[in-house]
Short mmCIF file of C-alpha atoms in Angstrom, two decimals:
data_model
loop_
_atom_site.label_atom_id
_atom_site.label_comp_id
_atom_site.label_asym_id
_atom_site.label_seq_id
_atom_site.Cartn_x
_atom_site.Cartn_y
_atom_site.Cartn_z
CA UNK M 24 -21.00 -37.53 -47.04
CA UNK M 25 -21.79 -38.18 -43.38
CA UNK M 26 -21.91 -35.37 -40.83
CA UNK M 27 -21.01 -35.97 -37.18
CA UNK M 28 -23.64 -34.12 -35.13
CA UNK M 29 -22.31 -34.89 -31.67
CA UNK M 30 -18.77 -34.78 -30.36
CA UNK M 31 -17.54 -37.45 -28.02
CA UNK M 32 -15.86 -36.69 -24.70
CA UNK M 33 -12.32 -36.64 -26.06
CA UNK M 34 -13.27 -34.27 -28.88
CA UNK M 35 -15.00 -31.94 -26.44
CA UNK M 36 -11.91 -31.97 -24.23
CA UNK M 37 -9.60 -31.11 -27.14
CA UNK M 38 -11.97 -28.35 -28.31
CA UNK M 39 -11.97 -26.84 -24.83
CA UNK M 40 -8.19 -26.45 -25.00
CA UNK M 41 -8.46 -24.32 -28.13
CA UNK M 42 -11.25 -22.25 -26.61
CA UNK M 43 -9.12 -21.52 -23.53
CA UNK M 44 -6.25 -20.40 -25.77
CA UNK M 45 -8.64 -17.94 -27.42
CA UNK M 46 -9.90 -16.71 -24.06
CA UNK M 47 -13.42 -18.05 -24.62
CA UNK M 48 -13.70 -19.30 -21.06
CA UNK M 49 -17.49 -19.59 -20.81
CA UNK M 50 -17.73 -21.87 -23.83
CA UNK M 51 -14.61 -23.80 -22.79
CA UNK M 52 -16.18 -24.46 -19.39
CA UNK M 53 -19.32 -25.80 -21.04
CA UNK M 54 -17.25 -28.17 -23.19
CA UNK M 55 -15.20 -29.32 -20.19
CA UNK M 56 -18.31 -30.14 -18.18
CA UNK M 57 -19.71 -32.15 -21.09
CA UNK M 58 -16.35 -33.85 -21.53
CA UNK M 59 -16.37 -34.93 -17.88
CA UNK M 60 -19.93 -36.24 -18.24
CA UNK M 61 -18.88 -38.28 -21.27
CA UNK M 62 -15.64 -39.54 -19.69
CA UNK M 63 -13.53 -37.68 -22.22
CA UNK M 64 -9.99 -36.46 -21.76
CA UNK M 65 -8.66 -36.60 -18.23
CA UNK M 66 -11.47 -35.93 -15.77
CA UNK M 67 -9.40 -34.68 -12.83
CA UNK M 68 -7.40 -32.33 -15.07
CA UNK M 69 -10.62 -31.09 -16.68
CA UNK M 70 -12.02 -30.40 -13.21
CA UNK M 71 -8.96 -28.28 -12.42
CA UNK M 72 -9.41 -26.36 -15.65
CA UNK M 73 -13.06 -25.72 -14.77
CA UNK M 74 -12.00 -24.45 -11.34
CA UNK M 75 -9.41 -22.18 -12.97
CA UNK M 76 -12.05 -20.73 -15.28
CA UNK M 77 -14.32 -20.14 -12.28
CA UNK M 78 -11.45 -18.39 -10.52
CA UNK M 79 -10.72 -16.08 -13.45
CA UNK M 80 -13.51 -13.67 -12.57
CA UNK M 81 -13.27 -14.08 -8.79
CA UNK M 82 -9.67 -13.41 -7.85
CA UNK M 83 -10.70 -11.95 -4.49
CA UNK M 84 -13.03 -14.80 -3.58
CA UNK M 85 -11.73 -17.29 -1.01
CA UNK M 86 -14.25 -19.97 -2.06
CA UNK M 87 -12.98 -19.88 -5.65
CA UNK M 88 -9.41 -20.54 -4.48
CA UNK M 89 -10.63 -23.24 -2.09
CA UNK M 90 -12.54 -24.99 -4.90
CA UNK M 91 -9.43 -24.92 -7.08
CA UNK M 92 -7.33 -26.31 -4.22
CA UNK M 93 -9.85 -29.14 -3.74
CA UNK M 94 -9.64 -30.00 -7.45
CA UNK M 95 -5.84 -29.90 -7.38
CA UNK M 96 -5.75 -32.25 -4.40
CA UNK M 97 -7.79 -34.79 -6.39
CA UNK M 98 -5.21 -35.03 -9.17
CA UNK M 99 -3.88 -38.58 -9.25
CA UNK M 100 -0.62 -38.26 -11.15
CA UNK M 101 -0.35 -34.97 -13.05
CA UNK M 102 2.37 -32.64 -11.78
CA UNK M 103 1.52 -29.97 -14.35
CA UNK M 104 -1.74 -28.73 -15.84
CA UNK M 105 -2.08 -27.04 -19.22
CA UNK M 106 -4.25 -23.95 -19.35
CA UNK M 107 -4.24 -22.41 -22.77
CA UNK M 108 -0.65 -21.57 -23.65
CA UNK M 109 0.45 -21.77 -20.02
CA UNK M 110 1.64 -24.76 -18.01
CA UNK M 111 0.87 -24.61 -14.29
CA UNK M 112 2.95 -26.39 -11.68
CA UNK M 113 0.47 -28.24 -9.47
CA UNK M 114 2.38 -27.88 -6.19
CA UNK M 115 3.03 -24.17 -6.78
CA UNK M 116 -0.66 -23.58 -7.49
CA UNK M 117 -1.64 -25.51 -4.35
CA UNK M 118 0.65 -23.32 -2.26
CA UNK M 119 -0.74 -20.14 -3.81
CA UNK M 120 -4.34 -21.24 -3.23
CA UNK M 121 -3.68 -22.10 0.39
CA UNK M 122 -1.93 -18.80 1.12
CA UNK M 123 -4.48 -16.74 -0.79
CA UNK M 124 -7.40 -18.28 1.11
CA UNK M 125 -5.67 -17.35 4.37
CA UNK M 126 -4.95 -13.85 3.09
CA UNK M 127 -8.52 -13.13 1.99
CA UNK M 128 -9.95 -14.46 5.24
CA UNK M 129 -7.53 -12.48 7.38
CA UNK M 130 -7.91 -9.22 5.47
CA UNK M 131 -11.71 -9.45 5.60
CA UNK M 132 -11.78 -10.10 9.36
CA UNK M 133 -12.67 -7.22 11.66
CA UNK M 134 -12.56 -6.62 15.38
CA UNK M 135 -10.96 -4.04 17.62
CA UNK M 136 -8.34 -3.75 20.33
CA UNK M 137 -6.44 -6.96 21.00
CA UNK M 138 -8.26 -8.74 18.15
CA UNK M 139 -6.56 -6.39 15.68
CA UNK M 140 -3.20 -6.94 17.34
CA UNK M 141 -3.64 -10.71 16.97
CA UNK M 142 -4.74 -10.21 13.37
CA UNK M 143 -1.51 -8.32 12.77
CA UNK M 144 0.55 -11.16 14.19
CA UNK M 145 -1.28 -13.68 11.98
CA UNK M 146 -0.61 -11.47 8.95
CA UNK M 147 3.09 -11.44 9.81
CA UNK M 148 3.14 -15.25 9.82
CA UNK M 149 1.34 -15.28 6.48
CA UNK M 150 3.80 -12.75 5.04
CA UNK M 151 6.72 -14.96 6.09
CA UNK M 152 5.07 -17.93 4.37
CA UNK M 153 4.70 -15.96 1.13
CA UNK M 154 8.37 -15.07 1.25
CA UNK M 155 9.65 -18.55 2.14
CA UNK M 156 7.28 -20.64 0.01
CA UNK M 157 6.87 -18.47 -3.11
CA UNK M 158 9.69 -15.94 -2.86
CA UNK M 159 10.59 -14.20 -6.10
CA UNK M 160 8.21 -16.24 -8.27
CA UNK M 161 5.18 -14.45 -9.73
CA UNK M 162 1.72 -15.32 -8.44
CA UNK M 163 0.18 -17.70 -10.94
CA UNK M 164 -3.43 -16.53 -10.89
CA UNK M 165 -2.52 -12.85 -11.37
CA UNK M 166 -0.13 -13.79 -14.16
CA UNK M 167 -2.74 -15.93 -15.91
CA UNK M 168 -5.74 -13.67 -15.73
CA UNK M 169 -4.33 -10.17 -15.25
CA UNK M 170 -1.16 -10.65 -17.31
CA UNK M 171 0.75 -9.07 -14.44
CA UNK M 172 3.98 -10.77 -13.40
CA UNK M 173 5.06 -8.04 -10.97
CA UNK M 174 3.18 -9.54 -7.99
CA UNK M 175 5.50 -12.06 -6.34
CA UNK M 176 5.80 -13.82 -3.02
CA UNK M 177 8.28 -11.14 -1.96
CA UNK M 178 6.02 -8.20 -2.87
CA UNK M 179 3.19 -9.90 -0.98
CA UNK M 180 5.55 -10.22 1.98
CA UNK M 181 6.23 -6.47 2.10
CA UNK M 182 2.57 -5.59 1.55
CA UNK M 183 1.26 -7.97 4.21
CA UNK M 184 3.90 -6.87 6.71
CA UNK M 185 2.77 -3.27 6.21
CA UNK M 186 -0.88 -4.22 6.67
CA UNK M 187 0.06 -6.29 9.73
CA UNK M 188 1.72 -3.37 11.52
CA UNK M 189 -1.13 -1.03 10.50
CA UNK M 190 -3.59 -3.49 12.04
CA UNK M 191 -1.54 -3.66 15.23
CA UNK M 192 -1.43 0.14 15.32
CA UNK M 193 -5.21 0.31 15.03
CA UNK M 194 -5.50 -2.26 17.80
CA UNK M 195 -3.34 -0.46 20.36
CA UNK M 196 -3.79 3.22 19.46
CA UNK M 197 -6.49 3.85 22.07
CA UNK M 198 -4.37 2.45 24.91
CA UNK M 199 -0.92 3.46 23.68
CA UNK M 200 -0.76 6.10 20.90
CA UNK M 201 3.05 6.22 20.98
CA UNK M 202 3.27 2.47 20.34
CA UNK M 203 0.75 2.87 17.52
CA UNK M 204 2.94 5.61 16.02
CA UNK M 205 5.92 3.24 16.15
CA UNK M 206 3.93 0.52 14.39
CA UNK M 207 2.87 2.99 11.68
CA UNK M 208 6.52 3.97 11.23
CA UNK M 209 7.47 0.32 10.70
CA UNK M 210 4.57 -0.13 8.27
CA UNK M 211 5.82 2.88 6.30
CA UNK M 212 9.21 1.19 5.99
CA UNK M 213 7.68 -1.91 4.45
CA UNK M 214 5.53 0.13 2.07
CA UNK M 215 8.58 2.10 0.99
CA UNK M 216 10.45 -1.13 0.21
CA UNK M 217 7.47 -2.18 -1.89
CA UNK M 218 7.45 1.10 -3.83
CA UNK M 219 4.21 2.30 -2.24
CA UNK M 220 3.28 5.69 -0.82
CA UNK M 221 3.93 6.22 2.88
CA UNK M 222 1.99 9.50 3.16
CA UNK M 223 -0.91 8.03 5.14
CA UNK M 224 1.40 6.19 7.53
CA UNK M 225 3.46 9.31 8.22
CA UNK M 226 0.34 11.42 8.70
CA UNK M 227 -0.79 9.00 11.40
CA UNK M 228 2.66 8.91 12.97
CA UNK M 229 2.49 12.68 13.40
CA UNK M 230 -1.06 12.61 14.76
CA UNK M 231 -0.46 9.76 17.20
CA UNK M 232 2.75 11.40 18.46
CA UNK M 233 1.26 14.84 18.95
CA UNK M 234 0.67 16.08 22.51
CA UNK M 235 -1.59 18.83 23.80
CA UNK M 236 -2.80 20.45 26.99
CA UNK M 237 -6.60 20.53 27.12
CA UNK M 238 -7.90 24.11 27.12
CA UNK M 239 -10.86 23.00 29.25
CA UNK M 240 -9.33 20.95 32.06
CA UNK M 241 -5.58 21.35 31.61
CA UNK M 242 -4.84 17.64 31.29
CA UNK M 243 -2.09 16.43 28.99
CA UNK M 244 -3.35 14.25 26.14
CA UNK M 245 -1.42 12.27 23.51
CA UNK M 246 -2.78 11.34 20.10
CA UNK M 247 -4.71 13.85 18.00
CA UNK M 248 -8.00 12.46 16.80
CA UNK M 249 -7.79 9.73 19.44
CA UNK M 250 -7.45 11.38 22.85
CA UNK M 251 -7.79 15.02 21.92
CA UNK M 252 -9.46 17.01 19.18
CA UNK M 253 -9.18 20.35 17.47
CA UNK M 254 -12.27 22.52 17.96
CA UNK M 255 -13.15 25.84 16.26
CA UNK M 256 -12.74 28.79 18.59
CA UNK M 257 -11.75 32.45 18.54
CA UNK M 258 -8.37 32.73 20.22
CA UNK M 259 -7.29 36.31 20.82
CA UNK M 260 -3.55 37.09 21.07
CA UNK M 261 -3.73 37.61 24.83
CA UNK M 262 -5.14 34.07 25.26
CA UNK M 263 -2.35 32.35 23.39
CA UNK M 264 0.13 30.60 25.66
CA UNK M 265 3.38 31.23 23.83
CA UNK M 266 5.42 29.64 26.60
CA UNK M 267 3.95 26.19 26.02
CA UNK M 268 3.81 24.70 22.56
CA UNK M 269 1.55 21.94 23.87
CA UNK M 270 -1.11 24.44 25.00
CA UNK M 271 -0.81 26.76 22.03
CA UNK M 272 -3.70 27.17 19.62
CA UNK M 273 -3.33 26.19 16.01
CA UNK M 274 -1.38 28.49 13.73
CA UNK M 275 -4.50 30.17 12.36
CA UNK M 276 -5.60 31.10 15.92
CA UNK M 277 -9.05 29.77 15.10
CA UNK M 278 -8.91 26.48 16.98
CA UNK M 279 -8.18 25.10 20.42
CA UNK M 280 -7.40 21.59 21.60
CA UNK M 281 -9.84 19.70 23.82
CA UNK M 282 -9.18 16.32 25.46
CA UNK M 283 -11.48 13.42 24.68
CA UNK M 284 -13.19 13.56 28.09
CA UNK M 285 -14.12 17.25 27.81
CA UNK M 286 -14.98 16.93 24.12
CA UNK M 287 -17.38 14.03 24.66
CA UNK M 288 -18.87 15.66 27.75
CA UNK M 289 -19.67 18.79 25.75
CA UNK M 290 -20.96 16.75 22.81
CA UNK M 291 -23.15 14.54 25.02
CA UNK M 292 -24.60 17.53 26.86
CA UNK M 293 -25.25 19.26 23.55
CA UNK M 294 -27.09 16.16 22.34
CA UNK M 295 -29.19 16.08 25.51
CA UNK M 296 -30.18 19.72 25.06
CA UNK M 297 -30.96 19.14 21.39
CA UNK M 298 -33.13 16.13 22.21
CA UNK M 299 -34.97 18.11 24.88
CA UNK M 300 -35.70 20.94 22.44
CA UNK M 301 -36.75 18.44 19.79
CA UNK M 302 -39.18 16.70 22.16
CA UNK M 303 -40.55 20.04 23.31
CA UNK M 304 -41.05 21.14 19.69
CA UNK M 305 -42.77 17.86 18.82
CA UNK M 306 -45.12 18.24 21.80
CA UNK M 307 -46.07 21.76 20.66
CA UNK M 308 -46.63 20.52 17.10
CA UNK M 309 -48.79 17.64 18.30
CA UNK M 310 -50.86 20.00 20.47
CA UNK M 311 -51.23 22.39 17.53
CA UNK M 312 -52.26 19.53 15.26
CA UNK M 313 -54.87 18.39 17.81
CA UNK M 314 -56.32 21.94 17.98
CA UNK M 315 -56.43 22.18 14.19
CA UNK M 316 -58.14 18.79 13.92
CA UNK M 317 -60.71 19.89 16.52
CA UNK M 318 -61.35 23.15 14.66
CA UNK M 319 -61.70 21.28 11.35
CA UNK M 320 -64.15 18.82 12.93
CA UNK M 321 -66.23 21.72 14.37
CA UNK M 322 -66.25 23.48 11.01
CA UNK M 323 -67.34 20.28 9.24
CA UNK M 324 -70.18 19.91 11.77
CA UNK M 325 -71.35 23.49 11.15
CA UNK M 326 -71.29 22.90 7.40
CA UNK M 327 -73.32 19.72 7.80
CA UNK M 328 -75.98 21.51 9.92
CA UNK M 329 -76.13 24.36 7.40
CA UNK M 330 -76.80 21.90 4.58
CA UNK M 331 -79.50 20.16 6.59
CA UNK M 332 -81.29 23.51 7.17
CA UNK M 333 -81.69 24.25 3.49
#
């Protein structure tokens, strides 16, 4: 009886299909690569399957989606690709890859001010694309590898719209806290439609909308945590201004409100004083160390002379 020690390309390709069905992706990938090298199966489809396996553990990696998109674009005639027990529509997967690459890149981008406002606008465009191009269909990659069919183009739309308005709020809050509060309110609406918590959005709405009169300079400031801060202080009943809610201390009578200008001025001056004391202390320590080193050197000299006199 003859034993076949080596599989040809077609056999490797067929074996890889069974391995994918069993979830043995690492071994399936090895077989697919060998199959491609031996011209087995369908090379361009095998390349897509390799890219899908590579994506399975990197669902938040833009390069993994881009590599899959590149492989899909090289398909010559296949409109569907088998992956285990699933059949993937090529055009749908291309769309998902393209949108996901944009999403990952946008969400990972930083910046401040107007850059965040522009980021928000770009996220709105992306959200609209998810809704119009994928709609109610489940995202393929999440369905394949997370077995979660609840993430659709529509849920991505609501989520990205919320993130977009939150980004715009972050971008304009320093210049216009009231506008930022409005953006956070809109974001909360989208999160609510997506079944998500709106607690953080509403907390920011309240903070950005809050107004105070600075206890130091008397200026009106809008936006707690942005243009004014709460500072610990002992507020006696006679100091409380009950006629003005804006100037009133907090309910526990243990805090006052200070505008950003006064707060930073106090903080900066405090830092200057602290640095001066630190430098003064270091100078004293260095002088003390020098005296101790001199005394140690003198003592060592005396000991040396004493030994020589024996």
